[in-house]
Short mmCIF file of C-alpha atoms in Angstrom, two decimals:
data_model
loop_
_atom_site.label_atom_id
_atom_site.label_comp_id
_atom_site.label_asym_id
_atom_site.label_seq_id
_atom_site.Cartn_x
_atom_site.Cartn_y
_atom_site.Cartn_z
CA UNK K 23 -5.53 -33.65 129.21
CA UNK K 24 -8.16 -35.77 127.63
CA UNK K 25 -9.96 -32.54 127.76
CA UNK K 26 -7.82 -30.22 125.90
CA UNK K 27 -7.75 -33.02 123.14
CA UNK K 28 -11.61 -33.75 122.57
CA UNK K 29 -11.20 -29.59 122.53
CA UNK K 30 -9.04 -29.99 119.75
CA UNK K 31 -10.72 -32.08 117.60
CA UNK K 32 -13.41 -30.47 116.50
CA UNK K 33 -10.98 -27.48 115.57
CA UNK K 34 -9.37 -29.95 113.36
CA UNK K 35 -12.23 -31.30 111.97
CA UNK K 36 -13.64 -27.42 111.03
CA UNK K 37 -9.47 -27.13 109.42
CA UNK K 38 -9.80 -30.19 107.02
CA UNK K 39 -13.68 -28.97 106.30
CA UNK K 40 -12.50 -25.74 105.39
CA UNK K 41 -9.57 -27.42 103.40
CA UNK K 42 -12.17 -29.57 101.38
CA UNK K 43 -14.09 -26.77 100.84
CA UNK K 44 -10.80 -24.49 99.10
CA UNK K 45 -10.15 -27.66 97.05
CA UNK K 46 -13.74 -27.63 95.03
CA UNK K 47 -13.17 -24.23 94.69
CA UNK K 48 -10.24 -24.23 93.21
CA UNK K 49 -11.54 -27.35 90.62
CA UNK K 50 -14.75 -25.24 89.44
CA UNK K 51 -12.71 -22.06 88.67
CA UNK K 52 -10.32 -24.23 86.29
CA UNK K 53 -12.85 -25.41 83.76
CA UNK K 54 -14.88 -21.52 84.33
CA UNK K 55 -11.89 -19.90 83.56
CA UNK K 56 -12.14 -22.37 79.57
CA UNK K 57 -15.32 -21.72 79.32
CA UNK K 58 -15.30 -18.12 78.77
CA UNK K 59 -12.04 -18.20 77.21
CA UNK K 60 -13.47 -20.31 74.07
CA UNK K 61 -16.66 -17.98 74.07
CA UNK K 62 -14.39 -14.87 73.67
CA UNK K 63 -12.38 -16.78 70.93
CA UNK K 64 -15.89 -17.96 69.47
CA UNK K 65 -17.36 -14.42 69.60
CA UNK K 66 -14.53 -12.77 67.64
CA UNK K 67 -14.37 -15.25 65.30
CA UNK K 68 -17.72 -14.49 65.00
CA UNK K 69 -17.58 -11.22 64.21
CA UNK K 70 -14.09 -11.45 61.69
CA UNK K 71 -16.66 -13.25 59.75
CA UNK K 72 -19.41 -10.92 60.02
CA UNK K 73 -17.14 -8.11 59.01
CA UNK K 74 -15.65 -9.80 56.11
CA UNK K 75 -19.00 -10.92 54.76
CA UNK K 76 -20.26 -6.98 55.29
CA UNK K 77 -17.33 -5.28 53.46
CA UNK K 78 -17.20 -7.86 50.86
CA UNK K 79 -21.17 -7.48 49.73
CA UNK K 80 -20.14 -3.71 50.63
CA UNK K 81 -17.34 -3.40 47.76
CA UNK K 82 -19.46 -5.82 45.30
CA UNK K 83 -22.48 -3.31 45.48
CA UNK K 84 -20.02 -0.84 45.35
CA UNK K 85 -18.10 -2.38 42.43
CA UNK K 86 -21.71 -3.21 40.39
CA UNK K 87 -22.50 0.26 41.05
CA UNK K 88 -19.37 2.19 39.01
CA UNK K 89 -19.21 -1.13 36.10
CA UNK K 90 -23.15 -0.03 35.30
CA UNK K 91 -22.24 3.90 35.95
CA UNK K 92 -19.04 3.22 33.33
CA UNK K 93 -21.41 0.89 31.10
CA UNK K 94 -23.86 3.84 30.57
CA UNK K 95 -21.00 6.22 30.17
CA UNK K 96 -19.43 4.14 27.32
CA UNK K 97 -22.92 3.67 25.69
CA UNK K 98 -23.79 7.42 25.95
CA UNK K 99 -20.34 8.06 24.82
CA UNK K 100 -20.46 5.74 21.72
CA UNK K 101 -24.20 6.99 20.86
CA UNK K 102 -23.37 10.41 21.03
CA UNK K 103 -20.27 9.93 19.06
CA UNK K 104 -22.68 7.98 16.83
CA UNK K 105 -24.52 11.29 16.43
CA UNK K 106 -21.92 13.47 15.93
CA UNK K 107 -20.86 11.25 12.59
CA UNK K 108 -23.86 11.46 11.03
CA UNK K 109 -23.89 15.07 11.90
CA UNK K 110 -26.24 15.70 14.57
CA UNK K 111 -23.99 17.60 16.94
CA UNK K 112 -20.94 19.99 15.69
CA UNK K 113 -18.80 20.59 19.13
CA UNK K 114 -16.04 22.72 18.51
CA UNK K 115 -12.66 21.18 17.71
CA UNK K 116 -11.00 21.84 20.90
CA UNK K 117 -13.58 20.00 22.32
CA UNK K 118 -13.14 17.21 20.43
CA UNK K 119 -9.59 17.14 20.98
CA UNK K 120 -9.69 17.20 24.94
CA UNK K 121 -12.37 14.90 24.78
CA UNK K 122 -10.84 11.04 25.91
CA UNK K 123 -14.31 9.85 24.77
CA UNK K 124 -14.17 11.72 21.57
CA UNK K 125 -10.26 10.20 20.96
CA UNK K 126 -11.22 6.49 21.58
CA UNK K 127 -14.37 6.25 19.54
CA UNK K 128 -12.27 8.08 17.05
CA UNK K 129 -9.23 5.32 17.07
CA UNK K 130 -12.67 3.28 16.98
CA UNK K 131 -14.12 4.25 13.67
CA UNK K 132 -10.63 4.63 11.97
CA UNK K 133 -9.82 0.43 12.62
CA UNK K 134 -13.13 -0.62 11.77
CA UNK K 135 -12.64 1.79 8.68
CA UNK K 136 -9.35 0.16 8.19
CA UNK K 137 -10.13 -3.23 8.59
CA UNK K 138 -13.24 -3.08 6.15
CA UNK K 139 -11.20 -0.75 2.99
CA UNK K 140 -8.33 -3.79 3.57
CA UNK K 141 -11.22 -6.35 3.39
CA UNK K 142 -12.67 -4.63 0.31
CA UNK K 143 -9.33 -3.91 -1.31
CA UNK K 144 -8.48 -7.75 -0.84
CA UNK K 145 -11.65 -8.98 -2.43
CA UNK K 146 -11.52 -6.73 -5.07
CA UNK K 147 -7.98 -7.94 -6.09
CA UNK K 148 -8.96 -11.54 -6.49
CA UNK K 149 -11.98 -10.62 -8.47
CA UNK K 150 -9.83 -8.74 -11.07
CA UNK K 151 -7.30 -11.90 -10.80
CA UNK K 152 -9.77 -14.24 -11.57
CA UNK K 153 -11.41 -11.55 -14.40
CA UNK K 154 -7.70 -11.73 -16.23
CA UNK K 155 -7.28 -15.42 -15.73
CA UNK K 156 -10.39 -16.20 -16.76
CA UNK K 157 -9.63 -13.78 -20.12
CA UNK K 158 -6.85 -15.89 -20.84
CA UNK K 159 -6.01 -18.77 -23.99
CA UNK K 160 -7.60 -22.17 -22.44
CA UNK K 161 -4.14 -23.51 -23.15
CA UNK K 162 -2.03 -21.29 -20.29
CA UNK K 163 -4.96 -20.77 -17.60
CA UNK K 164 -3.89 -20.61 -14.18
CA UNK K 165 0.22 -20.49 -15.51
CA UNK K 166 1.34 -17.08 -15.13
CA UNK K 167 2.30 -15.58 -18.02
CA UNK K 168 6.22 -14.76 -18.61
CA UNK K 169 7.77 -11.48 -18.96
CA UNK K 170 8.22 -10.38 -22.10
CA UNK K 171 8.95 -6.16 -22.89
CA UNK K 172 11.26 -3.87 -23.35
CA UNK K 173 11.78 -0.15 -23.76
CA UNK K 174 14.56 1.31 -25.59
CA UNK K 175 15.87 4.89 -25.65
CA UNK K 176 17.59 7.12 -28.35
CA UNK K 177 21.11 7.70 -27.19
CA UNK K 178 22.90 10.63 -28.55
CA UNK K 179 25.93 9.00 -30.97
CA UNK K 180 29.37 9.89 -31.26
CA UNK K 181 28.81 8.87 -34.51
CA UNK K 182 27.97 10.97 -37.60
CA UNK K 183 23.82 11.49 -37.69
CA UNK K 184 22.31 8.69 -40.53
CA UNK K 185 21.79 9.61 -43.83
CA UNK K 186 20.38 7.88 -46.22
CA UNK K 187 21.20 4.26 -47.18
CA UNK K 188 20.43 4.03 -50.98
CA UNK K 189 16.97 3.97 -52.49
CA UNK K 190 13.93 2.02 -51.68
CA UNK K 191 14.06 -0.78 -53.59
CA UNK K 192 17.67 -1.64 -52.45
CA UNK K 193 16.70 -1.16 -48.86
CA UNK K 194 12.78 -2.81 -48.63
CA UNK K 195 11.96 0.19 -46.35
CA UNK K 196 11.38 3.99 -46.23
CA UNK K 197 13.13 6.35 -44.00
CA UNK K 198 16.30 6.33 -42.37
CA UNK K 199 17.01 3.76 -39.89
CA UNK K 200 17.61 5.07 -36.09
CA UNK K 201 20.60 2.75 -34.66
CA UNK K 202 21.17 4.54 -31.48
CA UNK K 203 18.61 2.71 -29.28
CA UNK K 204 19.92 1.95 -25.06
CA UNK K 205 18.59 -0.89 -24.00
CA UNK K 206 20.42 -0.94 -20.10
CA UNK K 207 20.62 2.23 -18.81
CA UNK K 208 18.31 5.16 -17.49
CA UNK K 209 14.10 4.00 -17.88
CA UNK K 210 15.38 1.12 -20.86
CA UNK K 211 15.26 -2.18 -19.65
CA UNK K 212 15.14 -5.81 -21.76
CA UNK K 213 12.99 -8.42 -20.35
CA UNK K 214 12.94 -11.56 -22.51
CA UNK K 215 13.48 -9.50 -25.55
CA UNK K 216 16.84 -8.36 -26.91
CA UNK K 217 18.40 -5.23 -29.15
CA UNK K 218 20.82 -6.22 -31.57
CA UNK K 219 21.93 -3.23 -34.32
CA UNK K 220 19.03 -1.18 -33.38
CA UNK K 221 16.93 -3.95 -33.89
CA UNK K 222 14.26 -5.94 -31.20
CA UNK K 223 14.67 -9.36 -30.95
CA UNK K 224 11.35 -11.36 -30.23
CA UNK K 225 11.77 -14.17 -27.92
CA UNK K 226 8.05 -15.51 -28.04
CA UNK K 227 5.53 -16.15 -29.79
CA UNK K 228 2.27 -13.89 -29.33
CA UNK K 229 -0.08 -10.80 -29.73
CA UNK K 230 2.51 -7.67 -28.88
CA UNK K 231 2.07 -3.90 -28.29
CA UNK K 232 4.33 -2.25 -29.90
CA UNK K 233 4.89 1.97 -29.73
CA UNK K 234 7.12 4.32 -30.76
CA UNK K 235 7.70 8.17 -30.59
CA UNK K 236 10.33 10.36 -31.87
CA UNK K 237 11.19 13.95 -31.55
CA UNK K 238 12.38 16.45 -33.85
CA UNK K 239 13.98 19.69 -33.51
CA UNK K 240 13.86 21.85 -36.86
CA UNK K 241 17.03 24.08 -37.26
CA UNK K 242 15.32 27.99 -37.78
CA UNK K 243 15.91 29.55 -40.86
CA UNK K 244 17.15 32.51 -39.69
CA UNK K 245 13.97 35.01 -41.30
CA UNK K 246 11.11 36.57 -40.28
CA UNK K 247 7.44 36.10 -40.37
CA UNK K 248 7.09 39.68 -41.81
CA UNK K 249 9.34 41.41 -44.12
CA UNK K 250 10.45 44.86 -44.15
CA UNK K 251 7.17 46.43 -45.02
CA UNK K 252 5.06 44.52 -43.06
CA UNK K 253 3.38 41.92 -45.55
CA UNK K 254 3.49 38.56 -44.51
CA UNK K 255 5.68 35.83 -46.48
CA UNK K 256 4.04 33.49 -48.59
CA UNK K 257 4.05 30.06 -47.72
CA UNK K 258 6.52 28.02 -50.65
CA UNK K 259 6.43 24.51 -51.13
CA UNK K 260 10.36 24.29 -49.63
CA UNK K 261 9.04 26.06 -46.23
CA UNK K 262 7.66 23.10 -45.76
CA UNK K 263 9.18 19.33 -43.97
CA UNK K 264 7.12 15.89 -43.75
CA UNK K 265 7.96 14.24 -40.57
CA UNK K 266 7.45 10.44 -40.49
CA UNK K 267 8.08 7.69 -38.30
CA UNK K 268 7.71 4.24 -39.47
CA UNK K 269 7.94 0.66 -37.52
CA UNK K 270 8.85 -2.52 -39.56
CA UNK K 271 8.92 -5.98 -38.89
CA UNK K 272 11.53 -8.41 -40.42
CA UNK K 273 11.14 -11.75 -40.54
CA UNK K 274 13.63 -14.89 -40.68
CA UNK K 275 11.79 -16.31 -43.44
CA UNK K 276 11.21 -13.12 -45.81
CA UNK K 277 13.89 -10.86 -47.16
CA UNK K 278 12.05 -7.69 -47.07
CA UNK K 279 11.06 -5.83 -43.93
CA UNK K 280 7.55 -5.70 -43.50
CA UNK K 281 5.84 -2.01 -42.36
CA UNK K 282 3.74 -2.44 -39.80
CA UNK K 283 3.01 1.45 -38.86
CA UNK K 284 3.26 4.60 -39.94
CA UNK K 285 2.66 8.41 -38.86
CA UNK K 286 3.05 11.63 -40.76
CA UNK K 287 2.89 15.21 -40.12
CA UNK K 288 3.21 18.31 -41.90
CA UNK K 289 5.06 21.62 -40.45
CA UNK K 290 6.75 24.15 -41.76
CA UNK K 291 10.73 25.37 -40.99
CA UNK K 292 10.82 27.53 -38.02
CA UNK K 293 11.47 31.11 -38.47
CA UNK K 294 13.25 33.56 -35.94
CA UNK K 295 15.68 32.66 -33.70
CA UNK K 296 13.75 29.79 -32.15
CA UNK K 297 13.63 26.04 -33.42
CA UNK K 298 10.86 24.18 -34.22
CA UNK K 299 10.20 21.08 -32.03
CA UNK K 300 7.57 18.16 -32.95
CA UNK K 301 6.84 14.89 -32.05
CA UNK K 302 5.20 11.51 -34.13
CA UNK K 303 3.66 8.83 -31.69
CA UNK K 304 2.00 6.02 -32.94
CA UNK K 305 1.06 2.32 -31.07
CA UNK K 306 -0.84 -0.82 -32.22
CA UNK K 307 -0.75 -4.59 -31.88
CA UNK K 308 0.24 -7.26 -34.40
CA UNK K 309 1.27 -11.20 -33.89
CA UNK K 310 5.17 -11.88 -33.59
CA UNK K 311 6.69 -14.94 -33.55
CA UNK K 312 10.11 -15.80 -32.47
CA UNK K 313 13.41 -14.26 -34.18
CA UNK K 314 11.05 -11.43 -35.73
CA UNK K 315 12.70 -8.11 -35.38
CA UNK K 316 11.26 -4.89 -34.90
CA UNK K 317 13.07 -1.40 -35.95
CA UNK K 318 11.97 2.27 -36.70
CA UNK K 319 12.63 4.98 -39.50
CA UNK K 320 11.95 8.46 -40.16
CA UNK K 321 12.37 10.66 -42.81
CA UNK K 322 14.61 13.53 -41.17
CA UNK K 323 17.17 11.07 -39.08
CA UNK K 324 19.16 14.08 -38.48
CA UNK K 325 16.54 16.55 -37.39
CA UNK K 326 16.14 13.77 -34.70
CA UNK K 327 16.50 15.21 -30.87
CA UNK K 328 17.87 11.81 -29.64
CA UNK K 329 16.74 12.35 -25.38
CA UNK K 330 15.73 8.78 -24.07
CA UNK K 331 12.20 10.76 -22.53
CA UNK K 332 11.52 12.06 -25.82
CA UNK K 333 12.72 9.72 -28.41
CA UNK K 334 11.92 5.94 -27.46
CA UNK K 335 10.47 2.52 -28.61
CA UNK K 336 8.85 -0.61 -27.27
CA UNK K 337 6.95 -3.68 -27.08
CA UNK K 338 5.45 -6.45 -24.64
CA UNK K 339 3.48 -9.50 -25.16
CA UNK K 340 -0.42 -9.07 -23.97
CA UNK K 341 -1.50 -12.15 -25.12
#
């Protein structure tokens, strides 16, 4: 019995060796096991990194690479553009019109065209501002001026045409006086200025242009230039018609009407079936001052072709 158990024990004692032995085992594969686990997490971190950094300076060279390939293009395409405006290529137009290099240097030169002409056209206008203002009476520089015009035009009447209106001396002018003057309607307007009985009214005080032009239509006679046996008919003093226009000035403080203007021509009386159509223009300046009143005659009132574009009067203030 005692036997058998001393036999035992060193069975036993081998079991709990071998048990000791498992345990360490087992408490060195635990922290192995961590080890190599952080190394794998390590090495792929690692290499994430590695490959990020390799495709990023990968895409920056590649990047670099097409902005100084698209830098040269755009130089090359602006200098040869630059060329063909001065002349030194001639590509044909369809070319030109396919071309996307061609089209944007194009749009190119047209602003900086645009942009310079509106520069330009901007200067120039303040130059010729300051040129008038500068030309002006010490006394109204840098005030603008105020309106002052107007342009009348004839107006056929329902009345009977003018005639006469007694002699010269009873009148204080020559002619017949045209009445039929539209101040409102069609190309007439009134600005600071207005037409009483055929008459301008001055407003203001100042230098004024004045025109005038009227237009005649002479009734034929009903012969011919040549008579029956060919000769030609001599010219007679009644073949003949003065046209003339006059413009006169009246003033508040003078009784008779002062001429200002006058314009003459000499035709003869149409022949054939065909009337005769002339014209008298005349323009010039004189001083006004305020209340004056400015009104035309002409000789043959009722020759007079009263159309507002052919027949008309006016007068603004210049200075």
């Amino acid at each position: 019995m005692q036997q058998s158990l001393i036999g035992l024990a060193p069975s036993a004692r081998s079991v709990s060796v071998l048990s000791g032995t498992s345990a360490e085992r087992g408490d060195m594969a635990v922290p192995v096991s961590v080890q190599t686990l952080g190394l794998v997490v390590l090495a792929a971190v690692l290499l994430q990194t590695v490959a990020v950094a390799v495709s990023f300076m990968y895409f920056n060279k590649v990047l670099s690479t097409m902005q100084e390939s698209f830098s040269r293009s755009s130089v090359s395409c602006l200098i040869n553009n630059a060329n063909l405006h001065l002349g030194f290529e001639d590509p044909p137009p369809e070319d030109k019109k396919n071309d996307p290099c061609w089209q944007v240097t194009h749009q190119l030169h047209y602003l900086i065209e645009k942009t310079m002409a509106d520069k330009f056209q901007k200067d120039i206008s303040t130059a010729v501002r300051k040129k008038l203002i500068g030309g002006l009476s010490p006394g109204i520089r840098g005030v603008p001026l105020p309106k002052v015009a107007a342009h009348v035009i004839g107006v056929v009447s329902s009345t009977d045409p003018p005639t006469a209106e007694g002699s010269h001396s009873s009148r204080g002018y020559l002619g017949e006086r045209i009445r039929s003057w539209e101040g409102q309607k069609g190309l007439s307007f009134l600005q600071n200025m207005e037409l009483k009985g055929g008459e301008l009214l001055v407003s203001k005080a100042g230098l004024y242009y004045i025109y005038a032009q009227t237009y005649f239509r002479l009734p034929s006679t009903g012969e011919t230039d040549v008579d029956a046996k060919g000769e030609m008919w001599e010219t007679k003093e009644e073949d003949e018609a003065q046209l003339v226009q006059y413009i006169y000035k009246k003033m508040s403080s003078y009784t008779v009407p002062i001429l200002l203007m006058k314009s003459s021509r000499s035709v003869c009386w149409p022949r054939g079936q065909e009337p005769g159509l002339f014209s008298l223009h005349q323009a010039g300046t004189t001083f006004l001052q305020p209340a004056d009143r400015l009104f035309i005659t002409v000789s043959n009132a009722s020759t007079m072709e009263m159309d507002g574009r052919a027949s008309y009067f006016g007068a603004f203030l210049v200075g």
